[in-house]
Amino acid sequence: MTGSAEIICVGTELLLGDILNTNAQYLAQQLANLGIAHHYQTVVGDNPLRLARAIAIACERARLIIFTGGLGPTPDDLTTATIADFFGVPLVENADVLADITAKFAQRGRTMTANNRKQALLPEGADVLPNPQGTAPGLLWQPRSGLHLMTFPGVPRELYAMWNATAISYVQAQGWSQGIIHSRTLKFWGTSESGLAAKVDDFLKLENPTVAPYASDGVIKLRISAKAKSMEAAQQLIAPVAQQLKQIGGDDCFGEDNETLGHAVGQLLRARQSTLAVAESCTGGGLGAMITSVPGSSAYFMGGVIAYDNRIKANLLGVSSQTLAEQGAVSAIVAEQMAVGVRQQLATDWGISITGIAGPDGGSGDKPVGLVYIGIANALETRHLECRFGRTKDREWIRLMSRNTALDVLRRMLLGQN
Amino acid sequence: MTGSAEIICVGTELLLGDILNTNAQYLAQQLANLGIAHHYQTVVGDNPLRLARAIAIACERARLIIFTGGLGPTPDDLTTATIADFFGVPLVENADVLADITAKFAQRGRTMTANNRKQALLPEGADVLPNPQGTAPGLLWQPRSGLHLMTFPGVPRELYAMWNATAISYVQAQGWSQGIIHSRTLKFWGTSESGLAAKVDDFLKLENPTVAPYASDGVIKLRISAKAKSMEAAQQLIAPVAQQLKQIGGDDCFGEDNETLGHAVGQLLRARQSTLAVAESCTGGGLGAMITSVPGSSAYFMGGVIAYDNRIKANLLGVSSQTLAEQGAVSAIVAEQMAVGVRQQLATDWGISITGIAGPDGGSGDKPVGLVYIGIANALETRHLECRFGRTKDREWIRLMSRNTALDVLRRMLLGQN
């Protein structure tokens, strides 16, 4: 038997359906990447008796038990105490952890309470699984020979940081891996899931690597997954398939894995030593936020104007008041004037603009909710794109589609500048 | 013992982390709404032996077992066969189901395969749980006295339709309901989870309603959940507790349930007929995006300037170039000048600004990553706040904390204007 893993997620909020169990998905992906067999996941509430029963079952069928949740400072956070109790070991205060928690509170200028002291307790003999992002560390413990436990807080970003900094190398060192499963995901904009699937039909029947299409937030993805003895072998299986799929996808393929349209545009602007400014109405700053989520974006992004009110469009961007009155703020000509205006005001090579009706109110017969105009200007030309994202879609969907479409328009124009 | 429920989700794709388990959340919410206790969820792969073991465990601790997944036509869909086998009952072809599947294929002009015939098999004695949206029906079965099973396909849309059309009334008819569970969540900013928990310590021991603290994205929450015969009764249990908790929380409590700091600020600005503009550096437009995610925000939000580059801070906001050179862009005085400048440029009552180091690069000894200045100006005064969000935090966390803190500063000043 290899070191098969079980994930136990602790939290009444999961049993009430208050939150989605994204931690289980993250850990499942990570275990697959490391080639660790993983046969069961259990969700249990903040109840020590039921948690103890879940531990008893997991001990029978797994060698590695990964806990999430229940490490916080409040009385309903009882994962550590329940584990210690189950294995009949006392909790002891860890001086290093206490010093670390105390320092973190001091650094943030906050008062530490008695509750926080509880987070420094670990079962006797357990090691600390350090938490670089928050106060509560986890534990790393072999309570009996051949059984390994790890605990993580329920807060996803803390879990990710702890997993990457400590848990991966721990798991790898155990020699449990049955080879690895590695994936690369190609990302597309400007096509539909079924349309892309039809084009790459033959690839969907492959067995190693497999190719699976899916869609999220308007981005279409093809995930290529290979099983192999090593990462290098998996990459060699994936590479030729990825290359062929990219060729079929053409300009619709904008990136891979964690790359966004913001990254794609950033790379192109950087390569061309060009600068960009944005003028946003219905997206309210979201396009700028997306562009600046890329570290180092200050190399090409100068800034922009959030022109939510029409007076701002006129006063700061030089949009004609007459045009605003005659054509309305949601019009092709206003989008173009916004793009031209922001480019001039901020002295950049490119200006892009968004003006539209994100709803739920403000739509009319000829200008329904979901109507959005994107403007784009450089030194040589000014263009616009009219989009209809659907009058039944919600505000956040329309704003999201607007941001991504604006970046995609710019991306294709930059690609054309080869 | 009441009819406590267990959810068993079947699918190797869940164990590989390929998909997020939204079905478990949906069913958990539904069970809570119906007042059905629900203590465990289990995820298991497409493996008959392991599924049988999970069934054996669930039979010991639940009276209602709800299965999702594994009802499709392909060889790895084995939920129905495994259940029949576990209880020692043969599978029989259900003529009505077969006729229904045949009719659905004919209607779509598709050829029915031998695989699809498998979907008409049910354990002897089990009832059909009809699937109005797809080909695979589920089952509804009492294999032994006091044990109820339900199966659903993994496709969320089909599961929802089947749950609503058949399962809800079945569950209600069993008389298991302990009434309903209703929750209200109070939201806080400017306190820590442990600090708030210490203040409301006595409430955390309540049994009905219960009060549970948790934290996400820097927002601290108290969820008040009541079990009662009816919604009205639950609301009556919650109301006095909510009122007391709000009193204890004071100004830290900014809203409930789906309300954000953006909603809170919006309500206050609307009530005071005041207008707002923003000047953003490191958040790149994210503050404006957050404010405008509230429908109707055009009543008080005029727009802003994304001053990512220092030239934009000087040219569009009137920040002194000398100050920028001497104090740096990340300084209290620049934050104040940005707030004053955007308020003047956009002719609003309030101006708020953010300038900081979001990282991962750009930090230094005296100006580390996570150092952020927030400026705020109205006709009478200009203030700033220095924040240190931690040099180990990631870019998106620092940007998120900056946006929320800026809104919270404005909220507290607006509250002071009673």
mmCIF file with all atom_site columns, N, CA, C and O in Angstrom, chain A residues 278-280 284-285 304-309 312 316-317, chain B residues 276-280 288 301-307 316-317 342-343 345-346 348 352:
data_model
loop_
_atom_site.group_PDB
_atom_site.id
_atom_site.type_symbol
_atom_site.label_atom_id
_atom_site.label_alt_id
_atom_site.label_comp_id
_atom_site.label_asym_id
_atom_site.label_entity_id
_atom_site.label_seq_id
_atom_site.pdbx_PDB_ins_code
_atom_site.Cartn_x
_atom_site.Cartn_y
_atom_site.Cartn_z
_atom_site.occupancy
_atom_site.B_iso_or_equiv
_atom_site.pdbx_formal_charge
_atom_site.auth_seq_id
_atom_site.auth_comp_id
_atom_site.auth_asym_id
_atom_site.auth_atom_id
_atom_site.pdbx_PDB_model_num
ATOM 1   N N  . VAL A 1 278 ? -6.465  53.923 -19.713 1.00 0.00 ? 278 VAL A N  1
ATOM 2   C CA . VAL A 1 278 ? -7.848  53.451 -19.841 1.00 0.00 ? 278 VAL A CA 1
ATOM 3   C C  . VAL A 1 278 ? -8.840  54.541 -19.442 1.00 0.00 ? 278 VAL A C  1
ATOM 4   O O  . VAL A 1 278 ? -8.556  55.373 -18.589 1.00 0.00 ? 278 VAL A O  1
ATOM 5   N N  . ALA A 1 279 ? -10.029 54.506 -20.075 1.00 0.00 ? 279 ALA A N  1
ATOM 6   C CA . ALA A 1 279 ? -11.130 55.401 -19.705 1.00 0.00 ? 279 ALA A CA 1
ATOM 7   C C  . ALA A 1 279 ? -12.345 54.506 -19.472 1.00 0.00 ? 279 ALA A C  1
ATOM 8   O O  . ALA A 1 279 ? -12.796 53.834 -20.385 1.00 0.00 ? 279 ALA A O  1
ATOM 9   N N  . GLU A 1 280 ? -12.825 54.483 -18.233 1.00 0.00 ? 280 GLU A N  1
ATOM 10  C CA . GLU A 1 280 ? -13.875 53.517 -17.893 1.00 0.00 ? 280 GLU A CA 1
ATOM 11  C C  . GLU A 1 280 ? -15.145 54.191 -17.400 1.00 0.00 ? 280 GLU A C  1
ATOM 12  O O  . GLU A 1 280 ? -15.100 55.043 -16.523 1.00 0.00 ? 280 GLU A O  1
ATOM 13  N N  . GLY A 1 284 ? -16.103 51.026 -14.057 1.00 0.00 ? 284 GLY A N  1
ATOM 14  C CA . GLY A 1 284 ? -15.785 51.768 -12.831 1.00 0.00 ? 284 GLY A CA 1
ATOM 15  C C  . GLY A 1 284 ? -14.363 51.664 -12.313 1.00 0.00 ? 284 GLY A C  1
ATOM 16  O O  . GLY A 1 284 ? -14.107 51.972 -11.155 1.00 0.00 ? 284 GLY A O  1
ATOM 17  N N  . GLY A 1 285 ? -13.431 51.197 -13.116 1.00 0.00 ? 285 GLY A N  1
ATOM 18  C CA . GLY A 1 285 ? -12.054 51.046 -12.658 1.00 0.00 ? 285 GLY A CA 1
ATOM 19  C C  . GLY A 1 285 ? -11.585 49.596 -12.727 1.00 0.00 ? 285 GLY A C  1
ATOM 20  O O  . GLY A 1 285 ? -10.401 49.306 -12.541 1.00 0.00 ? 285 GLY A O  1
ATOM 21  N N  . GLY A 1 304 ? -5.441  56.088 -15.738 1.00 0.00 ? 304 GLY A N  1
ATOM 22  C CA . GLY A 1 304 ? -6.671  56.265 -16.491 1.00 0.00 ? 304 GLY A CA 1
ATOM 23  C C  . GLY A 1 304 ? -7.645  57.183 -15.799 1.00 0.00 ? 304 GLY A C  1
ATOM 24  O O  . GLY A 1 304 ? -7.347  57.764 -14.750 1.00 0.00 ? 304 GLY A O  1
ATOM 25  N N  . VAL A 1 305 ? -8.799  57.307 -16.419 1.00 0.00 ? 305 VAL A N  1
ATOM 26  C CA . VAL A 1 305 ? -9.861  58.138 -15.856 1.00 0.00 ? 305 VAL A CA 1
ATOM 27  C C  . VAL A 1 305 ? -11.112 57.269 -15.713 1.00 0.00 ? 305 VAL A C  1
ATOM 28  O O  . VAL A 1 305 ? -11.508 56.590 -16.663 1.00 0.00 ? 305 VAL A O  1
ATOM 29  N N  . ILE A 1 306 ? -11.656 57.247 -14.493 1.00 0.00 ? 306 ILE A N  1
ATOM 30  C CA . ILE A 1 306 ? -12.949 56.595 -14.275 1.00 0.00 ? 306 ILE A CA 1
ATOM 31  C C  . ILE A 1 306 ? -13.999 57.669 -14.502 1.00 0.00 ? 306 ILE A C  1
ATOM 32  O O  . ILE A 1 306 ? -14.170 58.570 -13.678 1.00 0.00 ? 306 ILE A O  1
ATOM 33  N N  . ALA A 1 307 ? -14.641 57.613 -15.652 1.00 0.00 ? 307 ALA A N  1
ATOM 34  C CA . ALA A 1 307 ? -15.581 58.673 -16.049 1.00 0.00 ? 307 ALA A CA 1
ATOM 35  C C  . ALA A 1 307 ? -16.996 58.127 -15.899 1.00 0.00 ? 307 ALA A C  1
ATOM 36  O O  . ALA A 1 307 ? -17.659 57.789 -16.873 1.00 0.00 ? 307 ALA A O  1
ATOM 37  N N  . TYR A 1 308 ? -17.419 58.007 -14.640 1.00 0.00 ? 308 TYR A N  1
ATOM 38  C CA . TYR A 1 308 ? -18.714 57.384 -14.374 1.00 0.00 ? 308 TYR A CA 1
ATOM 39  C C  . TYR A 1 308 ? -19.826 58.372 -14.713 1.00 0.00 ? 308 TYR A C  1
ATOM 40  O O  . TYR A 1 308 ? -20.788 58.035 -15.377 1.00 0.00 ? 308 TYR A O  1
ATOM 41  N N  . ASP A 1 309 ? -19.661 59.588 -14.287 1.00 0.00 ? 309 ASP A N  1
ATOM 42  C CA . ASP A 1 309 ? -20.642 60.632 -14.560 1.00 0.00 ? 309 ASP A CA 1
ATOM 43  C C  . ASP A 1 309 ? -20.315 61.308 -15.897 1.00 0.00 ? 309 ASP A C  1
ATOM 44  O O  . ASP A 1 309 ? -19.146 61.433 -16.269 1.00 0.00 ? 309 ASP A O  1
ATOM 45  N N  . ILE A 1 312 ? -17.718 64.070 -16.043 1.00 0.00 ? 312 ILE A N  1
ATOM 46  C CA . ILE A 1 312 ? -16.308 63.667 -16.024 1.00 0.00 ? 312 ILE A CA 1
ATOM 47  C C  . ILE A 1 312 ? -15.856 63.308 -17.446 1.00 0.00 ? 312 ILE A C  1
ATOM 48  O O  . ILE A 1 312 ? -14.732 63.619 -17.844 1.00 0.00 ? 312 ILE A O  1
ATOM 49  N N  . LEU A 1 316 ? -12.889 65.807 -18.094 1.00 0.00 ? 316 LEU A N  1
ATOM 50  C CA . LEU A 1 316 ? -11.545 65.222 -17.986 1.00 0.00 ? 316 LEU A CA 1
ATOM 51  C C  . LEU A 1 316 ? -11.090 64.545 -19.275 1.00 0.00 ? 316 LEU A C  1
ATOM 52  O O  . LEU A 1 316 ? -9.895  64.377 -19.496 1.00 0.00 ? 316 LEU A O  1
ATOM 53  N N  . LEU A 1 317 ? -12.057 64.107 -20.102 1.00 0.00 ? 317 LEU A N  1
ATOM 54  C CA . LEU A 1 317 ? -11.669 63.363 -21.308 1.00 0.00 ? 317 LEU A CA 1
ATOM 55  C C  . LEU A 1 317 ? -11.945 64.133 -22.595 1.00 0.00 ? 317 LEU A C  1
ATOM 56  O O  . LEU A 1 317 ? -11.615 63.666 -23.686 1.00 0.00 ? 317 LEU A O  1
ATOM 57  N N  . LEU B 1 276 ? -18.772 61.542 -4.348  1.00 0.00 ? 276 LEU B N  1
ATOM 58  C CA . LEU B 1 276 ? -17.461 60.966 -4.070  1.00 0.00 ? 276 LEU B CA 1
ATOM 59  C C  . LEU B 1 276 ? -16.651 60.808 -5.352  1.00 0.00 ? 276 LEU B C  1
ATOM 60  O O  . LEU B 1 276 ? -17.202 60.478 -6.406  1.00 0.00 ? 276 LEU B O  1
ATOM 61  N N  . ALA B 1 277 ? -15.338 61.011 -5.229  1.00 0.00 ? 277 ALA B N  1
ATOM 62  C CA . ALA B 1 277 ? -14.398 60.693 -6.311  1.00 0.00 ? 277 ALA B CA 1
ATOM 63  C C  . ALA B 1 277 ? -13.204 59.971 -5.697  1.00 0.00 ? 277 ALA B C  1
ATOM 64  O O  . ALA B 1 277 ? -12.893 60.170 -4.524  1.00 0.00 ? 277 ALA B O  1
ATOM 65  N N  . VAL B 1 278 ? -12.545 59.133 -6.513  1.00 0.00 ? 278 VAL B N  1
ATOM 66  C CA . VAL B 1 278 ? -11.396 58.378 -6.004  1.00 0.00 ? 278 VAL B CA 1
ATOM 67  C C  . VAL B 1 278 ? -10.140 58.652 -6.822  1.00 0.00 ? 278 VAL B C  1
ATOM 68  O O  . VAL B 1 278 ? -10.216 58.925 -8.021  1.00 0.00 ? 278 VAL B O  1
ATOM 69  N N  . ALA B 1 279 ? -8.979  58.563 -6.152  1.00 0.00 ? 279 ALA B N  1
ATOM 70  C CA . ALA B 1 279 ? -7.677  58.671 -6.826  1.00 0.00 ? 279 ALA B CA 1
ATOM 71  C C  . ALA B 1 279 ? -6.883  57.441 -6.419  1.00 0.00 ? 279 ALA B C  1
ATOM 72  O O  . ALA B 1 279 ? -6.600  57.255 -5.234  1.00 0.00 ? 279 ALA B O  1
ATOM 73  N N  . GLU B 1 280 ? -6.564  56.597 -7.385  1.00 0.00 ? 280 GLU B N  1
ATOM 74  C CA . GLU B 1 280 ? -5.962  55.311 -7.045  1.00 0.00 ? 280 GLU B CA 1
ATOM 75  C C  . GLU B 1 280 ? -4.602  55.137 -7.681  1.00 0.00 ? 280 GLU B C  1
ATOM 76  O O  . GLU B 1 280 ? -4.441  55.326 -8.873  1.00 0.00 ? 280 GLU B O  1
ATOM 77  N N  . GLY B 1 288 ? -12.704 51.992 -7.303  1.00 0.00 ? 288 GLY B N  1
ATOM 78  C CA . GLY B 1 288 ? -13.838 52.445 -8.119  1.00 0.00 ? 288 GLY B CA 1
ATOM 79  C C  . GLY B 1 288 ? -14.708 51.268 -8.546  1.00 0.00 ? 288 GLY B C  1
ATOM 80  O O  . GLY B 1 288 ? -15.937 51.345 -8.525  1.00 0.00 ? 288 GLY B O  1
ATOM 81  N N  . PHE B 1 301 ? -21.446 58.422 -6.907  1.00 0.00 ? 301 PHE B N  1
ATOM 82  C CA . PHE B 1 301 ? -20.066 58.247 -7.369  1.00 0.00 ? 301 PHE B CA 1
ATOM 83  C C  . PHE B 1 301 ? -19.880 58.921 -8.726  1.00 0.00 ? 301 PHE B C  1
ATOM 84  O O  . PHE B 1 301 ? -20.548 58.566 -9.694  1.00 0.00 ? 301 PHE B O  1
ATOM 85  N N  . MET B 1 302 ? -18.971 59.898 -8.794  1.00 0.00 ? 302 MET B N  1
ATOM 86  C CA . MET B 1 302 ? -18.765 60.634 -10.039 1.00 0.00 ? 302 MET B CA 1
ATOM 87  C C  . MET B 1 302 ? -17.692 59.985 -10.913 1.00 0.00 ? 302 MET B C  1
ATOM 88  O O  . MET B 1 302 ? -17.786 60.015 -12.133 1.00 0.00 ? 302 MET B O  1
ATOM 89  N N  . GLY B 1 303 ? -16.669 59.430 -10.293 1.00 0.00 ? 303 GLY B N  1
ATOM 90  C CA . GLY B 1 303 ? -15.575 58.824 -11.056 1.00 0.00 ? 303 GLY B CA 1
ATOM 91  C C  . GLY B 1 303 ? -14.265 59.001 -10.335 1.00 0.00 ? 303 GLY B C  1
ATOM 92  O O  . GLY B 1 303 ? -14.242 59.155 -9.112  1.00 0.00 ? 303 GLY B O  1
ATOM 93  N N  . GLY B 1 304 ? -13.167 59.003 -11.105 1.00 0.00 ? 304 GLY B N  1
ATOM 94  C CA . GLY B 1 304 ? -11.878 59.131 -10.450 1.00 0.00 ? 304 GLY B CA 1
ATOM 95  C C  . GLY B 1 304 ? -10.725 59.128 -11.420 1.00 0.00 ? 304 GLY B C  1
ATOM 96  O O  . GLY B 1 304 ? -10.922 59.107 -12.635 1.00 0.00 ? 304 GLY B O  1
ATOM 97  N N  . VAL B 1 305 ? -9.545  59.153 -10.842 1.00 0.00 ? 305 VAL B N  1
ATOM 98  C CA . VAL B 1 305 ? -8.325  59.130 -11.643 1.00 0.00 ? 305 VAL B CA 1
ATOM 99  C C  . VAL B 1 305 ? -7.467  57.952 -11.169 1.00 0.00 ? 305 VAL B C  1
ATOM 100 O O  . VAL B 1 305 ? -7.234  57.801 -9.965  1.00 0.00 ? 305 VAL B O  1
ATOM 101 N N  . ILE B 1 306 ? -7.086  57.099 -12.126 1.00 0.00 ? 306 ILE B N  1
ATOM 102 C CA . ILE B 1 306 ? -6.131  56.043 -11.818 1.00 0.00 ? 306 ILE B CA 1
ATOM 103 C C  . ILE B 1 306 ? -4.760  56.635 -12.102 1.00 0.00 ? 306 ILE B C  1
ATOM 104 O O  . ILE B 1 306 ? -4.378  56.829 -13.258 1.00 0.00 ? 306 ILE B O  1
ATOM 105 N N  . ALA B 1 307 ? -4.062  56.999 -11.029 1.00 0.00 ? 307 ALA B N  1
ATOM 106 C CA . ALA B 1 307 ? -2.779  57.696 -11.182 1.00 0.00 ? 307 ALA B CA 1
ATOM 107 C C  . ALA B 1 307 ? -1.667  56.712 -10.868 1.00 0.00 ? 307 ALA B C  1
ATOM 108 O O  . ALA B 1 307 ? -1.057  56.759 -9.799  1.00 0.00 ? 307 ALA B O  1
ATOM 109 N N  . LEU B 1 316 ? -2.631  65.231 -13.584 1.00 0.00 ? 316 LEU B N  1
ATOM 110 C CA . LEU B 1 316 ? -4.097  65.183 -13.492 1.00 0.00 ? 316 LEU B CA 1
ATOM 111 C C  . LEU B 1 316 ? -4.619  65.496 -12.089 1.00 0.00 ? 316 LEU B C  1
ATOM 112 O O  . LEU B 1 316 ? -5.761  65.901 -11.932 1.00 0.00 ? 316 LEU B O  1
ATOM 113 N N  . LEU B 1 317 ? -3.776  65.291 -11.072 1.00 0.00 ? 317 LEU B N  1
ATOM 114 C CA . LEU B 1 317 ? -4.266  65.497 -9.709  1.00 0.00 ? 317 LEU B CA 1
ATOM 115 C C  . LEU B 1 317 ? -3.603  66.678 -9.017  1.00 0.00 ? 317 LEU B C  1
ATOM 116 O O  . LEU B 1 317 ? -3.987  67.029 -7.898  1.00 0.00 ? 317 LEU B O  1
ATOM 117 N N  . VAL B 1 342 ? -8.249  65.104 -6.498  1.00 0.00 ? 342 VAL B N  1
ATOM 118 C CA . VAL B 1 342 ? -9.343  64.454 -7.216  1.00 0.00 ? 342 VAL B CA 1
ATOM 119 C C  . VAL B 1 342 ? -10.688 65.065 -6.827  1.00 0.00 ? 342 VAL B C  1
ATOM 120 O O  . VAL B 1 342 ? -11.600 65.179 -7.642  1.00 0.00 ? 342 VAL B O  1
ATOM 121 N N  . ARG B 1 343 ? -10.795 65.501 -5.570  1.00 0.00 ? 343 ARG B N  1
ATOM 122 C CA . ARG B 1 343 ? -12.016 66.157 -5.115  1.00 0.00 ? 343 ARG B CA 1
ATOM 123 C C  . ARG B 1 343 ? -12.231 67.465 -5.899  1.00 0.00 ? 343 ARG B C  1
ATOM 124 O O  . ARG B 1 343 ? -13.343 67.770 -6.339  1.00 0.00 ? 343 ARG B O  1
ATOM 125 N N  . GLN B 1 345 ? -10.746 68.312 -8.912  1.00 0.00 ? 345 GLN B N  1
ATOM 126 C CA . GLN B 1 345 ? -10.881 68.039 -10.347 1.00 0.00 ? 345 GLN B CA 1
ATOM 127 C C  . GLN B 1 345 ? -12.273 67.557 -10.710 1.00 0.00 ? 345 GLN B C  1
ATOM 128 O O  . GLN B 1 345 ? -12.797 67.882 -11.764 1.00 0.00 ? 345 GLN B O  1
ATOM 129 N N  . LEU B 1 346 ? -12.843 66.721 -9.858  1.00 0.00 ? 346 LEU B N  1
ATOM 130 C CA . LEU B 1 346 ? -14.143 66.134 -10.183 1.00 0.00 ? 346 LEU B CA 1
ATOM 131 C C  . LEU B 1 346 ? -15.297 66.854 -9.482  1.00 0.00 ? 346 LEU B C  1
ATOM 132 O O  . LEU B 1 346 ? -16.449 66.459 -9.631  1.00 0.00 ? 346 LEU B O  1
ATOM 133 N N  . THR B 1 348 ? -16.372 67.120 -6.321  1.00 0.00 ? 348 THR B N  1
ATOM 134 C CA . THR B 1 348 ? -17.199 66.287 -5.443  1.00 0.00 ? 348 THR B CA 1
ATOM 135 C C  . THR B 1 348 ? -17.078 66.743 -3.998  1.00 0.00 ? 348 THR B C  1
ATOM 136 O O  . THR B 1 348 ? -16.199 67.542 -3.659  1.00 0.00 ? 348 THR B O  1
ATOM 137 N N  . ILE B 1 352 ? -11.238 60.366 -1.976  1.00 0.00 ? 352 ILE B N  1
ATOM 138 C CA . ILE B 1 352 ? -10.386 59.424 -1.236  1.00 0.00 ? 352 ILE B CA 1
ATOM 139 C C  . ILE B 1 352 ? -9.303  58.889 -2.159  1.00 0.00 ? 352 ILE B C  1
ATOM 140 O O  . ILE B 1 352 ? -9.503  58.774 -3.371  1.00 0.00 ? 352 ILE B O  1
#
